Short mmCIF file of the C-alpha atoms (twelve columns), coordinates in Angstrom:
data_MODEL
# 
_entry.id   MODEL 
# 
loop_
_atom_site.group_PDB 
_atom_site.id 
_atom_site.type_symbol 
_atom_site.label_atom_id 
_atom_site.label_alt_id 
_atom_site.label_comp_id 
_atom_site.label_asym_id 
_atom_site.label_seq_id 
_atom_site.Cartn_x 
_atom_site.Cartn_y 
_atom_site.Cartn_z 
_atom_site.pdbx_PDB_model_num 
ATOM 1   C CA . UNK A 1   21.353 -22.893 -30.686 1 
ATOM 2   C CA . UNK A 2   24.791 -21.597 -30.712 1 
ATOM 3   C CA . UNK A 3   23.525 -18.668 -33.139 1 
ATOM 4   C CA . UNK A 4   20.875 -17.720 -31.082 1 
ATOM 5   C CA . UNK A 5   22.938 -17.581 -27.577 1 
ATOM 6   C CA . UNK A 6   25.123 -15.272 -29.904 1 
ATOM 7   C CA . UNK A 7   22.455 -12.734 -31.038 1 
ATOM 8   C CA . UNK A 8   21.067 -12.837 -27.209 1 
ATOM 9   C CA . UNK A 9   24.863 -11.802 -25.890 1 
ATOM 10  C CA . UNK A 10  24.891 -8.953  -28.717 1 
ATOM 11  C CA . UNK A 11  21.642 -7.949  -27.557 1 
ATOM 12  C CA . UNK A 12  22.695 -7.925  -23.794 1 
ATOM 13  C CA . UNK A 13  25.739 -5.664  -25.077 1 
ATOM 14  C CA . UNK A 14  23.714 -3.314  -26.767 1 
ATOM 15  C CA . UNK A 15  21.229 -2.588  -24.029 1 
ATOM 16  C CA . UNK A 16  24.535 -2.541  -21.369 1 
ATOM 17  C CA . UNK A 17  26.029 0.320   -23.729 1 
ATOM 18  C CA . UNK A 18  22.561 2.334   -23.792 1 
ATOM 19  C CA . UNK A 19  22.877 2.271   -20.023 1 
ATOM 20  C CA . UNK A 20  25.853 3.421   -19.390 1 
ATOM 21  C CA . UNK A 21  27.397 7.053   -18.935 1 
ATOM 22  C CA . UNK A 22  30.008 8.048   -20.910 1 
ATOM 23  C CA . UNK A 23  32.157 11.327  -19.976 1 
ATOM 24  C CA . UNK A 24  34.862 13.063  -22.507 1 
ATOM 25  C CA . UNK A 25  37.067 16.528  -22.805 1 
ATOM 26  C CA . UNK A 26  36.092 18.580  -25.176 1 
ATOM 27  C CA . UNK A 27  38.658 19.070  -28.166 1 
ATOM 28  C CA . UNK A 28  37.539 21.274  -30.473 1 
ATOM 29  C CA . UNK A 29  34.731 20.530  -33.194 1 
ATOM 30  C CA . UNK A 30  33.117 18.120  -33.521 1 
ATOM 31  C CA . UNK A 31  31.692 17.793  -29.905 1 
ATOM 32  C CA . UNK A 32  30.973 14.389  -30.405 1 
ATOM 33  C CA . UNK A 33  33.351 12.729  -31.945 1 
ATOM 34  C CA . UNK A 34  32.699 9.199   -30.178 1 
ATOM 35  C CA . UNK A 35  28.777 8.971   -32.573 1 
ATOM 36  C CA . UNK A 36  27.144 11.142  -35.380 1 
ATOM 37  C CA . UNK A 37  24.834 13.529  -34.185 1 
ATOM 38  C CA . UNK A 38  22.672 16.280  -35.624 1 
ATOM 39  C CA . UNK A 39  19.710 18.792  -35.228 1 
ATOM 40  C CA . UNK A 40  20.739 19.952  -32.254 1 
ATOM 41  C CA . UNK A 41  18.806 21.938  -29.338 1 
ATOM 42  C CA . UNK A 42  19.682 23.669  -25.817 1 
ATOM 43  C CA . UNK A 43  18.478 24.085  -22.451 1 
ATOM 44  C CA . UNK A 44  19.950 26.144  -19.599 1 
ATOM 45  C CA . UNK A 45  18.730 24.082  -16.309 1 
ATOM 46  C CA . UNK A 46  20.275 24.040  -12.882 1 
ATOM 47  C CA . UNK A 47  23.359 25.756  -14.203 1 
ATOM 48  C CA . UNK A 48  23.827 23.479  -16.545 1 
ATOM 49  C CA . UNK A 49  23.709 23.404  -20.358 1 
ATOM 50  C CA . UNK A 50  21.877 20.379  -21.754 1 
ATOM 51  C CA . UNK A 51  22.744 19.566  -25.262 1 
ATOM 52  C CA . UNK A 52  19.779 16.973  -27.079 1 
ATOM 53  C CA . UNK A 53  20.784 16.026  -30.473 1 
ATOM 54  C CA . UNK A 54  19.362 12.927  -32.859 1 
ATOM 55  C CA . UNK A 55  21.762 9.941   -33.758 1 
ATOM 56  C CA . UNK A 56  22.693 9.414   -37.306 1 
ATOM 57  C CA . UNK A 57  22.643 5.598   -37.194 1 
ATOM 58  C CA . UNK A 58  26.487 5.098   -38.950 1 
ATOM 59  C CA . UNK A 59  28.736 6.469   -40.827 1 
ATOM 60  C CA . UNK A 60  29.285 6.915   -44.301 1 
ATOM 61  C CA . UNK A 61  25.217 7.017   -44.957 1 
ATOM 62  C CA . UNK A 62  23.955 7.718   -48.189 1 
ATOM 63  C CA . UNK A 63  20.110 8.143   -46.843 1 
ATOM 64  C CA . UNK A 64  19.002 9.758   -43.521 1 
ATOM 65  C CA . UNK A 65  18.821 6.757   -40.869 1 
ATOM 66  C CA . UNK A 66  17.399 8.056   -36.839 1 
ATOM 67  C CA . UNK A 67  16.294 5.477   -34.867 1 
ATOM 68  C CA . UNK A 68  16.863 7.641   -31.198 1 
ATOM 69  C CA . UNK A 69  17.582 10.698  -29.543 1 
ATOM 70  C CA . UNK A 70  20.673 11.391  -27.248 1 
ATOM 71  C CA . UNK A 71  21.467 13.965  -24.369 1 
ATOM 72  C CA . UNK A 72  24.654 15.538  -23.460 1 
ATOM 73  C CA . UNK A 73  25.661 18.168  -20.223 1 
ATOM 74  C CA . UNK A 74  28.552 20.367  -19.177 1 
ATOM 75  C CA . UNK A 75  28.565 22.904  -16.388 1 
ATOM 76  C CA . UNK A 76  32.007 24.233  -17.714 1 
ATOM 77  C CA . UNK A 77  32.215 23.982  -22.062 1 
ATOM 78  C CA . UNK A 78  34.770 21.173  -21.496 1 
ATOM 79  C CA . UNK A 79  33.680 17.930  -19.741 1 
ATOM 80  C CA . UNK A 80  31.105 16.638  -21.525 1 
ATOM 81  C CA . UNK A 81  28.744 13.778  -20.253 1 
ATOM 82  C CA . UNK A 82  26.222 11.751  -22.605 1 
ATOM 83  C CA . UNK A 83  23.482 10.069  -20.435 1 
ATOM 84  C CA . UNK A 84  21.921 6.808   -21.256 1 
ATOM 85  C CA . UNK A 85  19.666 7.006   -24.770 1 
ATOM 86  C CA . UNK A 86  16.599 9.010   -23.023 1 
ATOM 87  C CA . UNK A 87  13.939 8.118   -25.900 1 
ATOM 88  C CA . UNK A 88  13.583 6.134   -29.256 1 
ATOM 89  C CA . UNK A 89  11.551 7.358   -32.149 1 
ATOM 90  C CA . UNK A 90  9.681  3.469   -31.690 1 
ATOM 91  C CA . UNK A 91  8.255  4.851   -28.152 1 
ATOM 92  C CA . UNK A 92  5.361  6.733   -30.313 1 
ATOM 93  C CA . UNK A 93  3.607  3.726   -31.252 1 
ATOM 94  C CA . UNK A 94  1.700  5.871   -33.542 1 
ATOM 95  C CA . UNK A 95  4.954  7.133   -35.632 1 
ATOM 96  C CA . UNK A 96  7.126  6.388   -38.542 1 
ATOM 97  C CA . UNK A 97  9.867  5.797   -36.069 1 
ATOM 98  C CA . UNK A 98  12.246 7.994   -37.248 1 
ATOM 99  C CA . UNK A 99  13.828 11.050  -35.425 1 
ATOM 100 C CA . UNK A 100 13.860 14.271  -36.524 1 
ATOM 101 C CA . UNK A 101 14.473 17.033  -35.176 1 
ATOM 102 C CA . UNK A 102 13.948 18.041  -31.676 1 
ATOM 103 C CA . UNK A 103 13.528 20.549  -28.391 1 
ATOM 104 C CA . UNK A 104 13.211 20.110  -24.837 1 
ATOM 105 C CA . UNK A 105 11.716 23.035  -22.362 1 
ATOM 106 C CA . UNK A 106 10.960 22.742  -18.696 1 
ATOM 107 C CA . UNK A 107 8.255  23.881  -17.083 1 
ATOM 108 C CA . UNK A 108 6.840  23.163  -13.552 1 
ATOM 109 C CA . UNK A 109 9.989  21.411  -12.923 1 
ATOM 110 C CA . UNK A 110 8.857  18.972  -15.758 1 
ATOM 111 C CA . UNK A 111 10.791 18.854  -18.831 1 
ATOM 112 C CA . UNK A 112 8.923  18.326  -22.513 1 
ATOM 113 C CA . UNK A 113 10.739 17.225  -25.588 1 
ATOM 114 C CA . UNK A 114 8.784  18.173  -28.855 1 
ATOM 115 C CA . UNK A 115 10.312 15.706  -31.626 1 
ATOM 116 C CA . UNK A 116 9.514  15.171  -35.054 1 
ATOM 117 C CA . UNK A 117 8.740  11.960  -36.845 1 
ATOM 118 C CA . UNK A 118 9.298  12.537  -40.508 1 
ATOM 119 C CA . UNK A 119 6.509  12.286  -42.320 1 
ATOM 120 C CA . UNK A 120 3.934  10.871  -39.008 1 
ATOM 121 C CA . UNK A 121 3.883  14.529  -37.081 1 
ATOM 122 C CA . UNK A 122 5.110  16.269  -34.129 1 
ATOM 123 C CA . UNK A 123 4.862  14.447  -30.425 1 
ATOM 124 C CA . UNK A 124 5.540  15.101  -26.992 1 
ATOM 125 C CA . UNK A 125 7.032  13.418  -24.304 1 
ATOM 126 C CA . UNK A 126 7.813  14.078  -20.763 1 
ATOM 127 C CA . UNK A 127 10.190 13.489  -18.099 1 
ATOM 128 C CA . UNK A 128 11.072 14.426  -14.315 1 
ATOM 129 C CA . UNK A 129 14.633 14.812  -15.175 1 
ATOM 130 C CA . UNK A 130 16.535 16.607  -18.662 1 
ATOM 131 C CA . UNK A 131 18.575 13.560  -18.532 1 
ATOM 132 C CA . UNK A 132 15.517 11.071  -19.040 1 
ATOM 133 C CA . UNK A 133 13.672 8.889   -19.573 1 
ATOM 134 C CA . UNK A 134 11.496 10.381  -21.737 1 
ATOM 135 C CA . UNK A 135 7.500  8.708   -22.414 1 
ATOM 136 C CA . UNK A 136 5.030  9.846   -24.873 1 
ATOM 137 C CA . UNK A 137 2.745  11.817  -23.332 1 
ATOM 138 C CA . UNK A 138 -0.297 12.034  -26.069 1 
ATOM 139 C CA . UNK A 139 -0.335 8.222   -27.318 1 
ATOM 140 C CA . UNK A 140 -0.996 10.592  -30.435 1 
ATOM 141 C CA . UNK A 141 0.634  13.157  -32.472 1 
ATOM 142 C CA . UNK A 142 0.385  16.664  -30.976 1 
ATOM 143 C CA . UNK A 143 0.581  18.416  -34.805 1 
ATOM 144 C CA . UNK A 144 0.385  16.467  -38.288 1 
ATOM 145 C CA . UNK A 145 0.648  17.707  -41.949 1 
ATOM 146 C CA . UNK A 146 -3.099 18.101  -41.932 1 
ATOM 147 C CA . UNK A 147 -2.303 20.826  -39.134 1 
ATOM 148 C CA . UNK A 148 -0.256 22.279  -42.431 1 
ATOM 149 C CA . UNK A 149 -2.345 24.203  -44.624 1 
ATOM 150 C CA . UNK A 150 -0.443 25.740  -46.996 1 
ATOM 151 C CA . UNK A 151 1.770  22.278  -47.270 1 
ATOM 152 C CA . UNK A 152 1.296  20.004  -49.442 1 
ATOM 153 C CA . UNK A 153 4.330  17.764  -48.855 1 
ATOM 154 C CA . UNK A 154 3.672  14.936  -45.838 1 
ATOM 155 C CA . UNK A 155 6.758  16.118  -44.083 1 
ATOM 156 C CA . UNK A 156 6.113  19.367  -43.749 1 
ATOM 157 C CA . UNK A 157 5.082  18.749  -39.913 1 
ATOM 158 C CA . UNK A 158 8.801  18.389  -38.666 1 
ATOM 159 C CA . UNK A 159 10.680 20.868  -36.746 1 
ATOM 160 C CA . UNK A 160 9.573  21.846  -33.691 1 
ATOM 161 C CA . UNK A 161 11.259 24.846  -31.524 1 
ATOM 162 C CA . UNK A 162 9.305  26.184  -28.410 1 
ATOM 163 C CA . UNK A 163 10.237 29.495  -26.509 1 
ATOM 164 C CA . UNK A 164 7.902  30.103  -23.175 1 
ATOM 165 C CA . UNK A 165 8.205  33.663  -23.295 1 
ATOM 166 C CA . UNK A 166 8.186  36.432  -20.325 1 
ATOM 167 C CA . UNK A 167 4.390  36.336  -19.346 1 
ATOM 168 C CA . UNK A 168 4.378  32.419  -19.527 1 
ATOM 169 C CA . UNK A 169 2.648  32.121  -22.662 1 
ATOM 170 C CA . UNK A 170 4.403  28.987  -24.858 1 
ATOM 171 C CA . UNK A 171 4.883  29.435  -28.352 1 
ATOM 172 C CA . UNK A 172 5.775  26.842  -30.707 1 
ATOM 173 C CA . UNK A 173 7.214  27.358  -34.339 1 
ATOM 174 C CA . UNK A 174 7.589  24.595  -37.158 1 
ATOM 175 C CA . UNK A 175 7.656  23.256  -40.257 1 
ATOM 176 C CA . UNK A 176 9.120  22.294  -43.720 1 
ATOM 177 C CA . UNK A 177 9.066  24.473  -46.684 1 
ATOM 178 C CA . UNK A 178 6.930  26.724  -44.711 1 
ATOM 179 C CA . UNK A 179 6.632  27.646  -41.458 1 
ATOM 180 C CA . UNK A 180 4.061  27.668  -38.542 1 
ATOM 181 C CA . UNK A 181 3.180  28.811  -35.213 1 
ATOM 182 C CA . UNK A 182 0.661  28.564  -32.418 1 
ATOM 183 C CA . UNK A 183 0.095  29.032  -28.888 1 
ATOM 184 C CA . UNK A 184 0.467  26.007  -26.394 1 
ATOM 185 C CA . UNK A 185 -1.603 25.894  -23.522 1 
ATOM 186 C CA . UNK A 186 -0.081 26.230  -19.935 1 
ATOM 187 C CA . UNK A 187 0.437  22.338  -20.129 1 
ATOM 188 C CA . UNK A 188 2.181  22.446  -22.751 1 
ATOM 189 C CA . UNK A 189 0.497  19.066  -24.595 1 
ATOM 190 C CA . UNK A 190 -2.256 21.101  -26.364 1 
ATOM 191 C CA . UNK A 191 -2.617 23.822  -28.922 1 
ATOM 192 C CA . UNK A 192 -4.470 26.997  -27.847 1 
ATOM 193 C CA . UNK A 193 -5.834 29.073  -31.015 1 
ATOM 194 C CA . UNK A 194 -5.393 29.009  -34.219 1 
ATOM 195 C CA . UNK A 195 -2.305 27.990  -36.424 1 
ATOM 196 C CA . UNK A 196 -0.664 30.466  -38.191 1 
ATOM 197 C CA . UNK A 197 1.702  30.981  -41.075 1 
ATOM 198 C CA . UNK A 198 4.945  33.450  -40.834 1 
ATOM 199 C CA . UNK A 199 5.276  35.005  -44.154 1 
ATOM 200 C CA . UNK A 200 7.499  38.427  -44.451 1 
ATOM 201 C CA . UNK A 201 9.897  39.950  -47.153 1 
ATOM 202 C CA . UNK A 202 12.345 37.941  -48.378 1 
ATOM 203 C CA . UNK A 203 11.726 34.795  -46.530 1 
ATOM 204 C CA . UNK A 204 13.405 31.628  -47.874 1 
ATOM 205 C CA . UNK A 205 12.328 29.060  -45.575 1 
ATOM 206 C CA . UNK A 206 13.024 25.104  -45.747 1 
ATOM 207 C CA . UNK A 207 13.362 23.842  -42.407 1 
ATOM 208 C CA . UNK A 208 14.690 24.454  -38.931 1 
ATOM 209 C CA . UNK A 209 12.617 27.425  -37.272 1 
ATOM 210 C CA . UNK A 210 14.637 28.310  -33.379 1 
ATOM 211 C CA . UNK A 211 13.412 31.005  -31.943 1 
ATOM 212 C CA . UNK A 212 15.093 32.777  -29.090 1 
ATOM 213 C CA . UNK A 213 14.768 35.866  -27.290 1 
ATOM 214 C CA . UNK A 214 17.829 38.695  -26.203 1 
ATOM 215 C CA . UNK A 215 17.304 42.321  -25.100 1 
ATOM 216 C CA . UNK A 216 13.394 42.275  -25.846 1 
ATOM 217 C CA . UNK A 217 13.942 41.434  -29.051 1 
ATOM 218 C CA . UNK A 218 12.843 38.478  -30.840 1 
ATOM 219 C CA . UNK A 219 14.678 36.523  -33.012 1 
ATOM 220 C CA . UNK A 220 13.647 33.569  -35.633 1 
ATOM 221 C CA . UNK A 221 16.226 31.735  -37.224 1 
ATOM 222 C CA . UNK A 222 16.026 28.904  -39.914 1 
ATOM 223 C CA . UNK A 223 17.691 26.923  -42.881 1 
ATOM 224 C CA . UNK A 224 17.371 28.597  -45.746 1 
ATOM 225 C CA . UNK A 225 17.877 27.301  -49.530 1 
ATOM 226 C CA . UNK A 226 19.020 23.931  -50.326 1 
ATOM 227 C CA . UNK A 227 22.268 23.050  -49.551 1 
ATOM 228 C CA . UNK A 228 20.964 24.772  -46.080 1 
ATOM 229 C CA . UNK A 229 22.362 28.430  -44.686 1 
ATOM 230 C CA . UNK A 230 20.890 29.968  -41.967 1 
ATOM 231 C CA . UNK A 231 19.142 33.063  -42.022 1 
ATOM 232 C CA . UNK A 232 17.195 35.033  -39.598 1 
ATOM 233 C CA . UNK A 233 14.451 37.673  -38.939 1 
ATOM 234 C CA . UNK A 234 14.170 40.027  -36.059 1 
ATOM 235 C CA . UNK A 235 10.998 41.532  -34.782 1 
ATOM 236 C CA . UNK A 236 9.282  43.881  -31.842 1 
ATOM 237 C CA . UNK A 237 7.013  40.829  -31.051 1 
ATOM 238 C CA . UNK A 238 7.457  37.116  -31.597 1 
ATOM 239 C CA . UNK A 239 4.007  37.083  -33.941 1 
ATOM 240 C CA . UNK A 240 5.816  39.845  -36.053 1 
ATOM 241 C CA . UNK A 241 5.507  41.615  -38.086 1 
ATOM 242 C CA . UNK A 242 9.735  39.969  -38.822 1 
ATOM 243 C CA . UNK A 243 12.173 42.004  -40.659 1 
ATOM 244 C CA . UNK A 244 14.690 39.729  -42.807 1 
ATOM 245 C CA . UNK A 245 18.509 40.327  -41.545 1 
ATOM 246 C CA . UNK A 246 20.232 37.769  -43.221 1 
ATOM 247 C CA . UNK A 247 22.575 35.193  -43.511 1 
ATOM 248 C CA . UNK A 248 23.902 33.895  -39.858 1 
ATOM 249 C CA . UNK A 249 25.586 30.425  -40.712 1 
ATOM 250 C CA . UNK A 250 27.086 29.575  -44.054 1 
ATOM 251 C CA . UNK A 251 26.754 25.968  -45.710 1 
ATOM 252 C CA . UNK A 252 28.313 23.188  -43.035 1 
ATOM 253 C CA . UNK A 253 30.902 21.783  -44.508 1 
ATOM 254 C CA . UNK A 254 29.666 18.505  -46.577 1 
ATOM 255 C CA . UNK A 255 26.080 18.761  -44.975 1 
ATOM 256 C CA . UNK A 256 23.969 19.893  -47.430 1 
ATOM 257 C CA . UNK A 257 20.910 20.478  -43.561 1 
ATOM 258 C CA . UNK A 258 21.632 22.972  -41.310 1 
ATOM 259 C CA . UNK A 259 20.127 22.709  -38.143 1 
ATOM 260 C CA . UNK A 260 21.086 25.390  -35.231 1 
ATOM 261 C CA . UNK A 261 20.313 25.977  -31.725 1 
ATOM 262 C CA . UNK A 262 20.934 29.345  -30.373 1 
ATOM 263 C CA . UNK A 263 21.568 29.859  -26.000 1 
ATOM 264 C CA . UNK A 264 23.482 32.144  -23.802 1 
ATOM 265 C CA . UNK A 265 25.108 30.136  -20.954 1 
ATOM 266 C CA . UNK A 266 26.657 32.158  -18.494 1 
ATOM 267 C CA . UNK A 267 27.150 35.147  -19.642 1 
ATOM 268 C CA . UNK A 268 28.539 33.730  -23.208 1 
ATOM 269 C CA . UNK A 269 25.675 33.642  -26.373 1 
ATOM 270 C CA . UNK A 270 26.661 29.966  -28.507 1 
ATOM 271 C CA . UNK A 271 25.936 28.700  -31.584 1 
ATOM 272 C CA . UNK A 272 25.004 25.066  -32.113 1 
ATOM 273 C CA . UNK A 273 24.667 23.475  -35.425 1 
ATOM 274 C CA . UNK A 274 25.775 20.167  -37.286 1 
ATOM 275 C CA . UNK A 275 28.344 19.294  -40.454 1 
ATOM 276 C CA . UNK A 276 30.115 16.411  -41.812 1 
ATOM 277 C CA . UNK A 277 33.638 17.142  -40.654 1 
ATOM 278 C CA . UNK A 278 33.567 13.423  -38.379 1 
ATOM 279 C CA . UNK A 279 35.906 11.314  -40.410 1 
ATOM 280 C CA . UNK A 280 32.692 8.783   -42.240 1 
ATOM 281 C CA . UNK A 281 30.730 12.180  -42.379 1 
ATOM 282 C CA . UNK A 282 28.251 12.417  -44.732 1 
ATOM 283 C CA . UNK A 283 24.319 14.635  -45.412 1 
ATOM 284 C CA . UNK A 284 23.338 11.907  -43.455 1 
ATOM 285 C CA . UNK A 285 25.719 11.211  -41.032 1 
ATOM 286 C CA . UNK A 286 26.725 14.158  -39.389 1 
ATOM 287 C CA . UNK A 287 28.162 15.913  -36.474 1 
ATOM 288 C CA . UNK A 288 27.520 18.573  -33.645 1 
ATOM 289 C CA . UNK A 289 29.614 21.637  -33.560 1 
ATOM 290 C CA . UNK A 290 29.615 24.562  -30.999 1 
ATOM 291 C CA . UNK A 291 31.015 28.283  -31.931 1 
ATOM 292 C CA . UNK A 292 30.272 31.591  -30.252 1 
ATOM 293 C CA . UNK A 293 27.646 33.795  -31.413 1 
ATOM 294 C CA . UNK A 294 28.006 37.573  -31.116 1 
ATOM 295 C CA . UNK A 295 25.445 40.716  -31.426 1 
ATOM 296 C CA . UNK A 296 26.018 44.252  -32.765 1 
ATOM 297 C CA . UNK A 297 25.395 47.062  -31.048 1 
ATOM 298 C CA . UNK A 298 21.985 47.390  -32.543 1 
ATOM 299 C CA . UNK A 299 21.058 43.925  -31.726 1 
ATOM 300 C CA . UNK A 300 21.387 42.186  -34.959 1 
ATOM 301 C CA . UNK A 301 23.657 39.324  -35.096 1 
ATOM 302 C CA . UNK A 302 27.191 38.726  -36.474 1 
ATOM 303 C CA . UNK A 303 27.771 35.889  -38.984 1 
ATOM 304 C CA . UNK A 304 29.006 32.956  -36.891 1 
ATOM 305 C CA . UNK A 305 32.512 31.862  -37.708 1 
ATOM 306 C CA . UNK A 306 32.529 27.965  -38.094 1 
ATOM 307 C CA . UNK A 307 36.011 26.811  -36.339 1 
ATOM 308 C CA . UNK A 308 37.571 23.517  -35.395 1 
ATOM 309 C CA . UNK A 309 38.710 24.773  -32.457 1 
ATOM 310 C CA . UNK A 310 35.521 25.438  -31.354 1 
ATOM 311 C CA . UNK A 311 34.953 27.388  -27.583 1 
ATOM 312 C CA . UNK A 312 37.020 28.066  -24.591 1 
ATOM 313 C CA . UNK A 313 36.597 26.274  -21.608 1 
ATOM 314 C CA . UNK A 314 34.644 28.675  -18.707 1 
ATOM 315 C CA . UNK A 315 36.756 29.391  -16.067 1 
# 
């Protein structure tokens, strides 16, 4: 009886820390220093910068362990908040429960976070707030590896980054070893068209498609090679035809995934990625970083200096 009083207070605890707030200073990189955190994503909204990010279960992992999501805010690149844990992989009933990487995007003053499940597909759910709670919107996967068709691997439906571009039309981009992209329709919970592949010179893809868009230009990052680097392509229009520019991001530290996020937040461009630098850090239990990102005069990007200092606060 004792025992079981005893699991029902630790239980009680847990679900008291999931509901609380927790606010911090920024000191240099890692963000986070208080949890592990990776695959991160960004969203300007209400002149705010939302930060959403999985949780790497513990330190010191030897194998990738996600059971949630988390979401983070500043209006100034110094105090930080993290809001209650806005979704769990185990709200899509229909998933492997594990959480991969992520985006959220707003739209109609609703805001939809596209996750991925490992090896079970690519969901949505939605909220009336960035900060949560999040439900599953579908009670079914939005994209699966049979979506895939040049895959043959069952996690190659992971990954999901979605830019709504200038005329309104939503575009998402995914995948695992290659990559894929289709329209959304002006709800944003349902493909429009057909699937396609991006394929162009020089193209090492594994995982992490972003795609952003500065000047007119479009731009489609992703981790390339294994341990992970990130390149990127530019083009005239986001189906292409891309042109290969490089390497942006060297390895991260001892994270052999890269996973970026790429924003301009008042008037500054950033660069959002994981490593292992948290003391416990690991491949698998890793650690959100932020460092400026800057653009040459013919809009191709510098390589992003990874610091421990990390950015200035905004005035």
């Amino acid at each position: 009886m004792k025992k079981s009083f005893a699991f029902f207070l630790l239980a009680l605890w847990g679900l008291a820390a999931q509901a609380q707030v927790y606010d911090w200073v920024a000191d240099g990189n890692p963000l986070v220093k208080h949890k592990f955190t990776a695959d991160p994503a960004t969203l300007v909204y209400n002149d705010t910068l939302w930060i959403f990010t999985g949780e790497d279960f513990a330190a010191n992992q030897q194998h990738t362990h996600m059971e949630n999501w988390c979401v983070f805010s500043t209006a100034d690149m110094k105090h930080y908040r993290e809001y209650p844990v806005p979704l769990r992989a185990d709200a899509f009933k229909w998933s492997s429960g594990i959480a991969y990487a992520s985006q959220v995007v707003e739209r109609g003053g609703k805001f939809y976070w596209y996750v991925s499940t490992d090896n079970t597909g690519i969901g949505v759910a939605v909220a009336d707030r960035p900060e949560g709670p999040y439900k599953d919107v579908l009670g079914k996967p939005l994209l699966t590896v049979a979506d895939c068709f040049a895959s043959k691997h069952a996690w190659a439906c992971i990954d999901p980054s979605v830019l709504i571009d200038d005329d309104g039309q939503a575009w998402m981009f995914w995948g695992n070893g290659e990559c894929y992209y289709v329209k959304l329709k002006e709800n944003m919970t349902e493909i429009d068209g057909e699937i396609r592949q991006v394929n162009f010179d020089g193209f090492e893809f594994e995982e992490a498609p972003w795609i952003h868009k500065h000047d007119g230009k479009y731009y489609l990052s992703y981790a390339s090679g294994f341990p992970e680097r990130i390149a990127y392509a530019m083009a005239d229009h986001i189906e292409g035809p891309w042109t290969y520019k490089g390497i942006l991001n060297e390895w991260a530290g001892n994270s052999s995934s890269n996973h970026q996020a790429i924003q301009e937040y008042k008037g500054r461009w950033y660069f959002v990625y994981h490593n292992g630098a948290l003391k416990g850090g690991t491949p698998s239990s890793r650690s959100v970083c932020i460092d400026y990102l800057y653009y040459n005069p013919d809009g191709t990007m510098k390589r992003v200096q990874m610091t421990s200092e990390g950015v200035l606060p905004l005035e």
